[in-house]
Amino acid sequence: MSRMPIYMDHHATTPVEPRVLAAMLPYFSEIFGNAASKDHEFGYQASHAVEQGRTQVAALINARPDEIIFTSGATESDNLALFGVAERYADTGDHIITCVTEHKAVLDAAKHLEAQGKRVTYLRVNQYGQIDLDELRAAIIPQTVLISIMAANNEIGTLAPLAEIGRSAREHGVLFHTDATQAAGSIPLDVQKMQIDLLSLSAHKMYGPKGIGALYVRRSNPRVRLAPLLYGGGHERGMRSGTLNVPGIVGFGTAAEIARREMKEQAAQLHAWIEQLFAGLQQHITGIALNGHPTKRLPHNLNIYIPGVESRAFIAGLKDLAVATGSACTSASVAPSHVIMALGFGEERAHCSLRFGLGRSNNAEQVAYVVELVARRVTELRTLLAA
Ligand SMILES: *Cc1c(COP(=O)(O)O)cnc(C)c1O
């Protein structure tokens, strides 16, 4: 059937797709120039490859190539967006709006800004993980400089109404940043239509390599300015110094190009498998419930609550399947997911939830097998508990 364990954790990372790897390989040792060394052919070739990658990444979100700033990944992009705006626009205001279910890269940056004396409003979400647009508009004050709301949640897949948020932000003259790490390559993104000013991306969540990402920074209407996190050679229009990761950028660009061409078809396929998975699990397991919104969700995400079955106990010793639990293990304790907690169902639900992230490497046969596997395991655990 296929290799074990079956990988269904594509929200954590994705394998580098063979076409991406093939495009990258020459840039490690044959075409190895520094893209900033324009005194010779080696540098020209590297620079050319970088500009092609920039164009490919820009096309995925309908941006201009010169609006793409390459970073080490979405963590850095999120930090650059928040710290960069907070510092550069300090004279305009000291207030930021974000949401309780954001990725830690946004939440922890926001907390650090608070420690520096900035003000942050954390919007709550409803039981589906959605913010309330009226609450968002009510939170905007004259000192608000930035709204940061993720495009798609990495745990429960809930999608944000980007165009509506963009419209509200623009009306109030506030910049709009979105962490689109999970959305990119899965759903269409258009920074013009959605009036997005800053957007974070990561290659390894869309079948590219780890350690490369980008921040889209709008250049006109309005022209967004950022204070850099890193100082040095002034690469990337002064916003991100450091020698460019040429093979990474080539891989990222290729992954973006493939996503742009194949996204629609792939999303339909993955969604069909998700439906198969959810229907199968519902048939075999009593009481399961969906975490997140039933329709406004990523096509390849399924996050389910299995009453009474602790996800950590569920995965313990489970060799054939790679899925994520609703908990984050820190060194000392197991903390319930802040995302599931924010839905308002309580701690038991957060400890008894599983996240499936399907991807290109999966197939219908695997889905059928996983339904059986999960059903068997749940029955085992429930029988144990009842005894
Ligand atoms: C994975 C992820 C990040 C972090 O991206 P890295 O490139 O691994 O730093 C940030 N935000 C979201 C929503 C993510 O899923």
PDB file of C-alpha atoms and ligand atoms in Angstrom, residues 73-75 78 103 150 154 179 181-182 202 204-205, ligand 1:
ATOM      1  CA  GLY A  73      10.751  31.804   7.119  1.00  0.00           C
ATOM      2  CA  ALA A  74       7.385  32.915   8.376  1.00  0.00           C
ATOM      3  CA  THR A  75       8.562  33.361  11.959  1.00  0.00           C
ATOM      4  CA  ASP A  78       5.865  37.874  11.192  1.00  0.00           C
ATOM      5  CA  HIS A 103       0.564  31.616  15.541  1.00  0.00           C
ATOM      6  CA  MET A 150      -3.857  35.206   9.941  1.00  0.00           C
ATOM      7  CA  ASN A 154      -2.653  26.317  11.335  1.00  0.00           C
ATOM      8  CA  ASP A 179       0.197  35.477   8.180  1.00  0.00           C
ATOM      9  CA  THR A 181       1.733  30.595   5.779  1.00  0.00           C
ATOM     10  CA  GLN A 182      -0.991  27.931   5.777  1.00  0.00           C
ATOM     11  CA  SER A 202       7.062  30.097   4.313  1.00  0.00           C
ATOM     12  CA  HIS A 204       8.389  24.543   3.739  1.00  0.00           C
ATOM     13  CA  LYS A 205       4.615  24.646   4.229  1.00  0.00           C
TER      14      LYS A 205
HETATM   15  C1  LIG B   1       4.644  27.235  10.352  1.00  0.00           C
HETATM   16  C2  LIG B   1       4.014  28.540  10.605  1.00  0.00           C
HETATM   17  C3  LIG B   1       4.796  29.658  10.949  1.00  0.00           C
HETATM   18  C4  LIG B   1       6.282  29.565  11.133  1.00  0.00           C
HETATM   19  O1  LIG B   1       6.912  29.390   9.887  1.00  0.00           O
HETATM   20  P1  LIG B   1       8.462  29.022   9.806  1.00  0.00           P
HETATM   21  O2  LIG B   1       8.798  29.246   8.369  1.00  0.00           O
HETATM   22  O3  LIG B   1       8.566  27.579  10.207  1.00  0.00           O
HETATM   23  O4  LIG B   1       9.195  29.936  10.703  1.00  0.00           O
HETATM   24  C5  LIG B   1       4.149  30.854  11.148  1.00  0.00           C
HETATM   25  N1  LIG B   1       2.824  30.969  11.014  1.00  0.00           N
HETATM   26  C6  LIG B   1       2.050  29.924  10.687  1.00  0.00           C
HETATM   27  C7  LIG B   1       0.581  30.123  10.539  1.00  0.00           C
HETATM   28  C8  LIG B   1       2.609  28.684  10.483  1.00  0.00           C
HETATM   29  O5  LIG B   1       1.830  27.647  10.166  1.00  0.00           O
END
